[in-house]
Short mmCIF file of C-alpha atoms in Angstrom, two decimals:
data_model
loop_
_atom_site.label_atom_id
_atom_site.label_comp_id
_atom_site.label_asym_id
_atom_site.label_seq_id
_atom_site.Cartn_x
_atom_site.Cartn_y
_atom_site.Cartn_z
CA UNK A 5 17.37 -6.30 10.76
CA UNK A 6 14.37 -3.56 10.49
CA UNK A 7 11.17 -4.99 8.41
CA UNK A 8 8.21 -2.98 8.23
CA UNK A 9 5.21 -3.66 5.90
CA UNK A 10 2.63 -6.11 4.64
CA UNK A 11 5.70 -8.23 3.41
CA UNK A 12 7.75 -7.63 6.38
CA UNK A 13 7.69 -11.21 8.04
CA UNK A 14 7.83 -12.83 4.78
CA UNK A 15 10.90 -10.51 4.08
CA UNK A 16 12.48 -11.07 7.15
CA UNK A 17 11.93 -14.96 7.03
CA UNK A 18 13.87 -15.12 4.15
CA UNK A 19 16.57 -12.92 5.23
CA UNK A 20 16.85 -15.07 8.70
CA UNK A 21 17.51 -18.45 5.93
CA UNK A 22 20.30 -16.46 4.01
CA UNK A 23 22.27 -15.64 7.02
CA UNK A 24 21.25 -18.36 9.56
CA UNK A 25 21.00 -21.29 6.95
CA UNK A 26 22.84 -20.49 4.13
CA UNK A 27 25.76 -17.99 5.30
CA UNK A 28 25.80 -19.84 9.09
CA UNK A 29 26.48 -16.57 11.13
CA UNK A 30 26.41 -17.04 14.59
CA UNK A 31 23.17 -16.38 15.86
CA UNK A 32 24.03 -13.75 18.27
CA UNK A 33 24.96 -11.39 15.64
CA UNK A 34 21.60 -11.08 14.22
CA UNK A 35 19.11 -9.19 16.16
CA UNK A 36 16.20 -7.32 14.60
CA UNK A 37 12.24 -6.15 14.61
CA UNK A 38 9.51 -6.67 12.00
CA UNK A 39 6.37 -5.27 12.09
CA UNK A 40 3.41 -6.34 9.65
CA UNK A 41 -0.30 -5.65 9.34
CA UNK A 42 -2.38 -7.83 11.82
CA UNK A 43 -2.61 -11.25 10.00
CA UNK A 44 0.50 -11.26 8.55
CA UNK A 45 3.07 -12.37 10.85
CA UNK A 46 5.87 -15.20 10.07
CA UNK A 47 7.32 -17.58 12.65
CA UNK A 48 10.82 -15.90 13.03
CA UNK A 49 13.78 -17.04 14.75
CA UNK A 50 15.87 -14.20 15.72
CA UNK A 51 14.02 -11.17 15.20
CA UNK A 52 10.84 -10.10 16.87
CA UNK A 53 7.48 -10.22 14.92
CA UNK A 54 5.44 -7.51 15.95
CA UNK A 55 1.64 -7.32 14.46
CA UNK A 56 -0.08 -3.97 14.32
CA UNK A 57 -2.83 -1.75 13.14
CA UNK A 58 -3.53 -0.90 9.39
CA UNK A 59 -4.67 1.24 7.85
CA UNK A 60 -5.38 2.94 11.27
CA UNK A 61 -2.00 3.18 13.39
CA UNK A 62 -1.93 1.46 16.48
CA UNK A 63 -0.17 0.94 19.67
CA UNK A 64 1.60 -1.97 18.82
CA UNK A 65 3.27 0.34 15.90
CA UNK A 66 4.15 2.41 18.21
CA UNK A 67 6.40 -0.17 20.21
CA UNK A 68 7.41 -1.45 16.73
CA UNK A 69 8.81 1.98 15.83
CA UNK A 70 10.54 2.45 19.45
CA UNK A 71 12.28 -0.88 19.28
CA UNK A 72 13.42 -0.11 15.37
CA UNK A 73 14.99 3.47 16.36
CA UNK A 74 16.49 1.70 19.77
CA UNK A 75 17.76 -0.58 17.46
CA UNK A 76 19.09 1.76 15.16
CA UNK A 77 20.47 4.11 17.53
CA UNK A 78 22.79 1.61 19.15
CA UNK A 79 24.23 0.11 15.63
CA UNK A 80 28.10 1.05 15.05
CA UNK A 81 30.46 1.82 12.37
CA UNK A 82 31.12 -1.91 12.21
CA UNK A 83 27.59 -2.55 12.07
CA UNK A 84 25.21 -3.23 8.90
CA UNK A 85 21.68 -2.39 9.71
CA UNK A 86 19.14 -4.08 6.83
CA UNK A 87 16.29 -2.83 6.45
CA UNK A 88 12.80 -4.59 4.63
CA UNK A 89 10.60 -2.36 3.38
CA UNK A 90 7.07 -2.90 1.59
CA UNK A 91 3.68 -1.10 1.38
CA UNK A 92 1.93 -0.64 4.80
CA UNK A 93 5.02 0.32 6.58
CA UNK A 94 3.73 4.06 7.19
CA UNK A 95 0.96 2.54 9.12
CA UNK A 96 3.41 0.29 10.90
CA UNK A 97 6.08 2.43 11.93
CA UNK A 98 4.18 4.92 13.88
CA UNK A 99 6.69 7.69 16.08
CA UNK A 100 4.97 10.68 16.16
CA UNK A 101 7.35 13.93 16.45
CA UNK A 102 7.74 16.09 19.87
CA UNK A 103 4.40 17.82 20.83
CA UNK A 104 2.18 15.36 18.57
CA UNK A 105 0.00 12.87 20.40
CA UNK A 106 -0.66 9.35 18.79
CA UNK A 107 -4.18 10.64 18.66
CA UNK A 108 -3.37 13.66 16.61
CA UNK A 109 -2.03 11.32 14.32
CA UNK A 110 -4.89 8.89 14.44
CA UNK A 111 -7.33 11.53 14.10
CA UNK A 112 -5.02 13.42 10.78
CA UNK A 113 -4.44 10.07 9.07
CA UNK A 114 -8.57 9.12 9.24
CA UNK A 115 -9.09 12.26 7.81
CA UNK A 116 -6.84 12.28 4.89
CA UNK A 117 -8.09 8.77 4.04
CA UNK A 118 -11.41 10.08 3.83
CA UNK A 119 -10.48 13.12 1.57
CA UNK A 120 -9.38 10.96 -1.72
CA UNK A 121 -6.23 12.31 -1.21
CA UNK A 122 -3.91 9.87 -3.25
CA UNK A 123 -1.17 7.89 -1.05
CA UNK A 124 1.87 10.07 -1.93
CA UNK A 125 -0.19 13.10 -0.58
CA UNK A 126 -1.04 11.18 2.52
CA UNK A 127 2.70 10.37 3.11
CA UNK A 128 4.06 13.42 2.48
CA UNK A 129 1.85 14.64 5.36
CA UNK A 130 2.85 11.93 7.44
CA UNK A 131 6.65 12.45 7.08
CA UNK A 132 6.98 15.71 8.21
CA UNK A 133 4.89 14.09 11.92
CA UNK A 134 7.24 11.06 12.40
CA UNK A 135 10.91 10.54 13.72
CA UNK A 136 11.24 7.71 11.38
CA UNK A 137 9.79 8.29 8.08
CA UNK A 138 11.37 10.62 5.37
CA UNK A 139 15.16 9.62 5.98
CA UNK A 140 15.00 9.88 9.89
CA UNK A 141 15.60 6.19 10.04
CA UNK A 142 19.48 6.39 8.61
CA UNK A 143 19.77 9.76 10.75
CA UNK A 144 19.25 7.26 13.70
CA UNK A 145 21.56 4.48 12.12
CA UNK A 146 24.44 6.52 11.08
CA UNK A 147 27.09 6.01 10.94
CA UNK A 148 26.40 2.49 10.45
CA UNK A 149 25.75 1.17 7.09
CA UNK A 150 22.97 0.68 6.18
CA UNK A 151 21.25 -1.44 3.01
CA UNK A 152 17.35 -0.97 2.23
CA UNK A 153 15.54 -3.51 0.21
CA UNK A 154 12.12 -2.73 -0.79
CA UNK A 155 9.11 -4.15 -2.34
CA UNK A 156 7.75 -1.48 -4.17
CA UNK A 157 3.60 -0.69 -4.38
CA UNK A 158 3.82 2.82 -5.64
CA UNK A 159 3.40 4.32 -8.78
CA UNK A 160 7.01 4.99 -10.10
CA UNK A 161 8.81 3.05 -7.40
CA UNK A 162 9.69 6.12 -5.93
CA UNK A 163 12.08 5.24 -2.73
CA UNK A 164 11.29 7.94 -0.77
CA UNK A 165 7.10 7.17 -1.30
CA UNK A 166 7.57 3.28 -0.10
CA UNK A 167 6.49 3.29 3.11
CA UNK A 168 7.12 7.18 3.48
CA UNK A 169 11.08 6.33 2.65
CA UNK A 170 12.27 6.30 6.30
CA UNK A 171 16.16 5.45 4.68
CA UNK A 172 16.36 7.66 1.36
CA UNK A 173 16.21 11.85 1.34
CA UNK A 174 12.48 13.41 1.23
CA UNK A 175 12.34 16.26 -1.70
CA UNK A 176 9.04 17.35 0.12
CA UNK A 177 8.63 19.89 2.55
CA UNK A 178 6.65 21.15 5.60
CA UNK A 179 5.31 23.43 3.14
CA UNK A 180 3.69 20.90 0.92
CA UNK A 181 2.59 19.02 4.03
CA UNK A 182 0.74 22.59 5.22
CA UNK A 183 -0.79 22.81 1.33
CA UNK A 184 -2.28 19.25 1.03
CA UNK A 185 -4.03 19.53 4.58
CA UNK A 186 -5.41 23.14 3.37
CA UNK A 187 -6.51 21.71 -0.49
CA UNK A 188 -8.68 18.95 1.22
CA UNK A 189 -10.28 21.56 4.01
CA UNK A 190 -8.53 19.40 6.78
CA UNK A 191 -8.97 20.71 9.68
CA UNK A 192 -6.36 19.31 11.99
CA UNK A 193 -5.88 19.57 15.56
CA UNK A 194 -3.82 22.69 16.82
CA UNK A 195 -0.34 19.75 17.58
CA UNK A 196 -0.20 19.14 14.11
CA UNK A 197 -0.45 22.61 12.98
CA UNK A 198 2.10 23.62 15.00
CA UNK A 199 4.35 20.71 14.28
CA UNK A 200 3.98 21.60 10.41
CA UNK A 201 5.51 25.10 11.00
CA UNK A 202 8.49 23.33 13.38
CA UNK A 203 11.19 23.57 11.02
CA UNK A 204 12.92 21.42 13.42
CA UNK A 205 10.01 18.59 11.77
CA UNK A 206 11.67 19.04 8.59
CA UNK A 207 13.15 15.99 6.92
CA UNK A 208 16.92 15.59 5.57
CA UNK A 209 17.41 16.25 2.06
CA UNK A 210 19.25 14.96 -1.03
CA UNK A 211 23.17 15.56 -0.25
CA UNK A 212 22.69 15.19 3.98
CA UNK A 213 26.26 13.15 4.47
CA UNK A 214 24.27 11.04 6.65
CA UNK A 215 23.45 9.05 3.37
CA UNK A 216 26.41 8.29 2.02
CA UNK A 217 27.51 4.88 3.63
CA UNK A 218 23.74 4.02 2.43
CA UNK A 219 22.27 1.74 -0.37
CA UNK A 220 19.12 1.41 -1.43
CA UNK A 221 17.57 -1.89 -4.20
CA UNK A 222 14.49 -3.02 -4.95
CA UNK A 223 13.69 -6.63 -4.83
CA UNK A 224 10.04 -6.60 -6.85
CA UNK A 225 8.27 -4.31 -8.62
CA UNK A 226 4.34 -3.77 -9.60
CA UNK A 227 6.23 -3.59 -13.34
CA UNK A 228 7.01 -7.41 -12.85
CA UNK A 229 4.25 -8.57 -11.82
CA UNK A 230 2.34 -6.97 -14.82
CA UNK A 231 4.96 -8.36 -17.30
CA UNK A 232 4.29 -11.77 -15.75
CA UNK A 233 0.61 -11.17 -16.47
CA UNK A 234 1.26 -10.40 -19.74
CA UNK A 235 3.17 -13.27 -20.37
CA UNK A 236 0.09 -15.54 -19.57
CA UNK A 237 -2.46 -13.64 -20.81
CA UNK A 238 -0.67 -13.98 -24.28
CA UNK A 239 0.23 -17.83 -24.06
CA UNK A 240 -3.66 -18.06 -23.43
CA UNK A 241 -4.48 -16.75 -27.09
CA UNK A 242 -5.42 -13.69 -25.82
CA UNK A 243 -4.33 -10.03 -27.02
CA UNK A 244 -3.53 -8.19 -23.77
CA UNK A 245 -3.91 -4.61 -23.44
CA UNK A 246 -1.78 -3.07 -20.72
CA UNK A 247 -2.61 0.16 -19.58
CA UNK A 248 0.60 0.21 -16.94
CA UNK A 249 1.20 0.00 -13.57
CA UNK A 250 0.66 3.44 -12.90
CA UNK A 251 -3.41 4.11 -13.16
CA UNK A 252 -4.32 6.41 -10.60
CA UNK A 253 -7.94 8.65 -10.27
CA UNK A 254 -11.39 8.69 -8.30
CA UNK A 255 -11.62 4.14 -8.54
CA UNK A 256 -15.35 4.75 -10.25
CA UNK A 257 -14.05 7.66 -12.81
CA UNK A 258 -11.03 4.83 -13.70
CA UNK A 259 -13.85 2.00 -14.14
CA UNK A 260 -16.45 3.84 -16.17
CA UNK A 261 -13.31 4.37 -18.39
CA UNK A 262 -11.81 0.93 -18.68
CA UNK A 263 -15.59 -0.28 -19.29
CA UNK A 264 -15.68 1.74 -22.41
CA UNK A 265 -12.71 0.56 -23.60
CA UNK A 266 -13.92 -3.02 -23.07
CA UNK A 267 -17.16 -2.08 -24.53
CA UNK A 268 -15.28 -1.02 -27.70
CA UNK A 269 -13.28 -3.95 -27.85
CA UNK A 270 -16.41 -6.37 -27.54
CA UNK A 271 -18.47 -4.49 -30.58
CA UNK A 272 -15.18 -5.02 -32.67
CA UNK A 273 -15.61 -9.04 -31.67
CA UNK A 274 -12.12 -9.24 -30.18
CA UNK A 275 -10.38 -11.31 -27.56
CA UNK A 276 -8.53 -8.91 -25.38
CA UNK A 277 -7.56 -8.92 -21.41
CA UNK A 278 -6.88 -5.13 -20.54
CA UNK A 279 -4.99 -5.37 -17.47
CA UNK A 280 -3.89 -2.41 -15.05
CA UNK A 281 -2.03 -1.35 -11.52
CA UNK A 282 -1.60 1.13 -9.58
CA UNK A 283 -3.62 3.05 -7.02
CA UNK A 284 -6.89 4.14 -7.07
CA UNK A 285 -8.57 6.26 -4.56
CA UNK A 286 -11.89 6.63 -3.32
CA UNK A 287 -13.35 9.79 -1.88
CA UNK A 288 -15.79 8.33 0.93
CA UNK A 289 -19.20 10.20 1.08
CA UNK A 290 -21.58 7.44 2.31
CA UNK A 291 -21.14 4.99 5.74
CA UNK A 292 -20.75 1.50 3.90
CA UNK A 293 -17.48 -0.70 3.64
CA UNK A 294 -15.15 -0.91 0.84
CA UNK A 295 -12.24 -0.33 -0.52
CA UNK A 296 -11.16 1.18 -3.88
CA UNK A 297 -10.72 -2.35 -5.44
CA UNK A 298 -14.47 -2.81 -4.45
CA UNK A 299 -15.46 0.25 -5.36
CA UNK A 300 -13.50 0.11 -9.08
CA UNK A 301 -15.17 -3.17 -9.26
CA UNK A 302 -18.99 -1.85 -8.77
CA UNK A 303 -18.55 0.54 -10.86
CA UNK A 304 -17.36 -1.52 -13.43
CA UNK A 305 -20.50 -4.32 -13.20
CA UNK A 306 -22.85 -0.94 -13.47
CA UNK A 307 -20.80 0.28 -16.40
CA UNK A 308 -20.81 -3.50 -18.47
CA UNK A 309 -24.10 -4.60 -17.43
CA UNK A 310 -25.62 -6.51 -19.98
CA UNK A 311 -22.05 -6.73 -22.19
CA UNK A 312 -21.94 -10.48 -23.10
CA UNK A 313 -18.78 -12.48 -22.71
CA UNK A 314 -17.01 -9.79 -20.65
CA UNK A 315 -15.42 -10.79 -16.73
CA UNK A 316 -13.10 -8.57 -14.76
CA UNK A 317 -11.13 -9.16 -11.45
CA UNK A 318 -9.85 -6.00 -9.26
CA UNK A 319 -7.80 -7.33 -6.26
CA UNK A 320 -5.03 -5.75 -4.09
CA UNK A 321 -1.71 -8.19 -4.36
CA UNK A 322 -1.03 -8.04 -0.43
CA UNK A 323 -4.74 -9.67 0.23
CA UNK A 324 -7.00 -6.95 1.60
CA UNK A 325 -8.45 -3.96 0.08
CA UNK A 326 -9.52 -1.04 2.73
CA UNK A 327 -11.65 -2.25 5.05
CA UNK A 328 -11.77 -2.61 9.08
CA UNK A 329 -7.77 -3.68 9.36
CA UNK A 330 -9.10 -6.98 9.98
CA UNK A 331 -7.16 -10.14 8.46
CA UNK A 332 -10.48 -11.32 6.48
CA UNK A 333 -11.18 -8.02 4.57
CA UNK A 334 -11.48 -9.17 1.03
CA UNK A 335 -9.02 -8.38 -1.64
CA UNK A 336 -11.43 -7.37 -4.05
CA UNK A 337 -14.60 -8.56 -6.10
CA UNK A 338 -15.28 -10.48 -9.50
CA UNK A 339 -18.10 -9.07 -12.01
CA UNK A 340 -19.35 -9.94 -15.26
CA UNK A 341 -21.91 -8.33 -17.70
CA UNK A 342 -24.82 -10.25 -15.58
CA UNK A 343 -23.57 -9.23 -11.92
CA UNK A 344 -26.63 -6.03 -11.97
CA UNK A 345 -28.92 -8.39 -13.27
CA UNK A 346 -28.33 -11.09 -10.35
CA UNK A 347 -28.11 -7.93 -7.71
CA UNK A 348 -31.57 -6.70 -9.59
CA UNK A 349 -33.71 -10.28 -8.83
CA UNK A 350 -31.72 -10.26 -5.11
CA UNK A 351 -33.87 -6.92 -4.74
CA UNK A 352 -30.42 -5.04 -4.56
CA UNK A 353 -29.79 -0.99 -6.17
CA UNK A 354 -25.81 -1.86 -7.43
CA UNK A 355 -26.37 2.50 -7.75
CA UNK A 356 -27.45 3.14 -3.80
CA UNK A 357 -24.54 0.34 -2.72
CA UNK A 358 -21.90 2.80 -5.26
CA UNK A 359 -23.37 6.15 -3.60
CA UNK A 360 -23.25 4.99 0.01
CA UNK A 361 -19.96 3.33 -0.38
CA UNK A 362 -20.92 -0.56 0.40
CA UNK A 363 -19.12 -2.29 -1.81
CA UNK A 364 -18.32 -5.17 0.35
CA UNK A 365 -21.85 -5.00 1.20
CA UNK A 366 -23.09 -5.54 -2.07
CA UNK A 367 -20.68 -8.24 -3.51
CA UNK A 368 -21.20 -9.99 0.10
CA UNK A 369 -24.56 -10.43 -0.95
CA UNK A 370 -23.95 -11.78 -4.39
CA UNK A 371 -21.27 -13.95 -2.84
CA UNK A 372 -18.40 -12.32 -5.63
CA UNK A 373 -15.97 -11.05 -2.72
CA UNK A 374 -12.55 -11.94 -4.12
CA UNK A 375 -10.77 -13.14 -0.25
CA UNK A 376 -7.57 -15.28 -1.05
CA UNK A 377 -6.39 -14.18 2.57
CA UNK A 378 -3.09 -12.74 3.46
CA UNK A 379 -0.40 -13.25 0.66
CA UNK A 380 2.72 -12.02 2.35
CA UNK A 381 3.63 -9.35 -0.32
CA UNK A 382 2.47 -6.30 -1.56
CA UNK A 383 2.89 -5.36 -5.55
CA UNK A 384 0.29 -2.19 -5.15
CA UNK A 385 -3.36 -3.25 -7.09
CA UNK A 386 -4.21 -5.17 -10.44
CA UNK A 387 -7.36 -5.43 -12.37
CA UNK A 388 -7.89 -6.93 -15.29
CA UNK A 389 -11.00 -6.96 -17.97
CA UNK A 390 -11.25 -10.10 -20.43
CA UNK A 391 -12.97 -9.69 -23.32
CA UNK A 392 -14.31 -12.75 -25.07
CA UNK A 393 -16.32 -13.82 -28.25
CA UNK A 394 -19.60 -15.32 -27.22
#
């Protein structure tokens, strides 16, 4: 059993009951790793639980990675290697290529994180550095089989984006790796250059044979979670306006937008929630804390301030948005139409917290940080706007 991901000891809890508890296999068949962002660890009985570094890579995702391709390597053809999969594996399962230093990678993935460029950019990047990611991971299993589940937290549910896909082909290439670094003026160090001209770094493709004894579901989807929203919203008397689990943009370019829809909605007097996932990104030009969550939702208070009746929530579903890796980052923030007026008499700019990128600064002060802790899953972002009658 491989887990990797904010969900991964959650995962591979549950995995332990079905085949310890439920199925009573003896013991000593099931061996494993998981590895989780720092915070979320399970107690496990079988399988090591492995806490490391995220968004920043980290040693202990370096032994993580070493133990799951061990692992891998010395499953047979009788052998069934699961692996769990959610969002915040990439981060997790850190095995850099031949000739690239952990540092390299430490110092490429900072920078891309900085640039805005949107998570499928960022992985793409990092597949083409790892002996794991893109489909390396059933290279090293074959010719075992070998069963993914995932939690998705991508827009699309694309396999081969959760957690850069380490079990399902990559359709990108060391050429689209080169192109992203070049459109955000990344200016990597020499390793990495070289390693994105290796073609030896290039990941298998659809039709490699070494994916045919290989399966790949998905256990929960951002999709689901919306529909459940919807469900509630609805049974609340409410008219819900989905705008899908697939929002992605600049997180205060998305908010300005979603407050004029919410301003529109409030001068026609109705009761709405507009409710949204997916990804946003934030381009960072100042030296506060945030995340784009926090950022969305400063925006957003600048963009309804003074709009009566109006409340919106912008969390991530695993528990922490951005931030220092640290298990008390804050999910998100709550605003309203009167969170600039209460920054205003605090003797707080909400515009010089947006431009220097504090959000967490600024909705620490009002006391508005949404912090529900670690949740053990990871269903990508959700906001929603409700709209009331006074």
């Amino acid at each position: 059993m491989l887990a990797a991901g904010k969900a991964a000891g959650s995962m591979a809890e549950t995995a332990e009951a079905q085949y310890l508890d439920q199925m009573r296999i003896a013991s000593e068949r099931l061996t494993g790793v998981a590895v989780s962002r720092r915070g979320y660890a399970r107690h496990l009985r079988k399988v090591r639980m492995i806490e490391a570094g995220h968004p920043i890579p980290d040693a202990a995702g370096l032994e993580a990675a070493d133990r799951a391709l061990a692992l891998a390597d010395g499953a047979g053809a009788d052998d069934l290697v699961l692996v769990l999969m959610s969002g915040g594996a990439s981060a997790n399962w850190i095995a850099p290529t031949e000739g690239v230093s952990f540092e390299d990678k430490q110092t490429v993935t900072r920078a891309l994180l900085r640039s805005g460029a949107p998570i499928g950019e960022i992985n793409t990047v990092r597949k083409h550095l790892s002996r794991i990611k893109g489909g390396r991971l059933t290279r090293h299993a074959y010719p075992a089989k070998l069963l993914t589940i995932a939690i998705s937290d991508v827009p699309g549910d694309d396999p081969s984006a959760i957690g850069s896909g380490p079990t399902v082909p990559d359709p990108t290439t060391l050429a689209d790796a080169r192109a992203i670094l070049a459109t955000y003026n990344i200016a990597a160090p020499a390793a990495i250059t070289q390693a994105l001209t290796n073609q030896k770094n290039e990941s298998p493709k659809p039709g490699d044979p070494v994916f045919a004894g290989s399966l790949f579901k998905l256990a929960a989807r951002p999709a689901d979670a919306m529909r459940a929203v919807e469900d509630v919203v609805r049974a609340a008397g409410y008219e819900c306006i989905s705008l899908g689990d697939r929002v992605e943009g600049e997180a205060r370019d998305v908010a300005a937008n979603h407050a004029r829809l919410a301003r529109e909605l409030r001068g026609q007097s109705k009761r709405a929630v507009i409710i949204s996932g997916g990804e946003l990104t934030v381009t960072i030009r100042g030296k506060g804390r945030g995340g784009p969550n926090q950022e969305y939702a400063l925006a957003l208070a600048i963009a309804l301030s003074g709009v009566p009746a109006v409340a919106a929530l912008a969390g991530d579903t695993d528990g922490t948005d951005g931030g220092s890796g640290a298990v008390t980052d804050p999910a998100g923030a709550l605003v309203d139409g009167e969170t600039v007026v209460r920054a205003q008499a605090k003797g707080l700019d909400p515009a010089a917290f947006l431009a220097d990128n504090n959000s967490t600064g600024f909705f620490m002060a009002l006391g508005d940080l949404l912090s529900p802790g670690p949740t053990y899953t990871n269903v990508n972002d959700f906001r929603a706007i409700v709209v009331d009658t006074p």
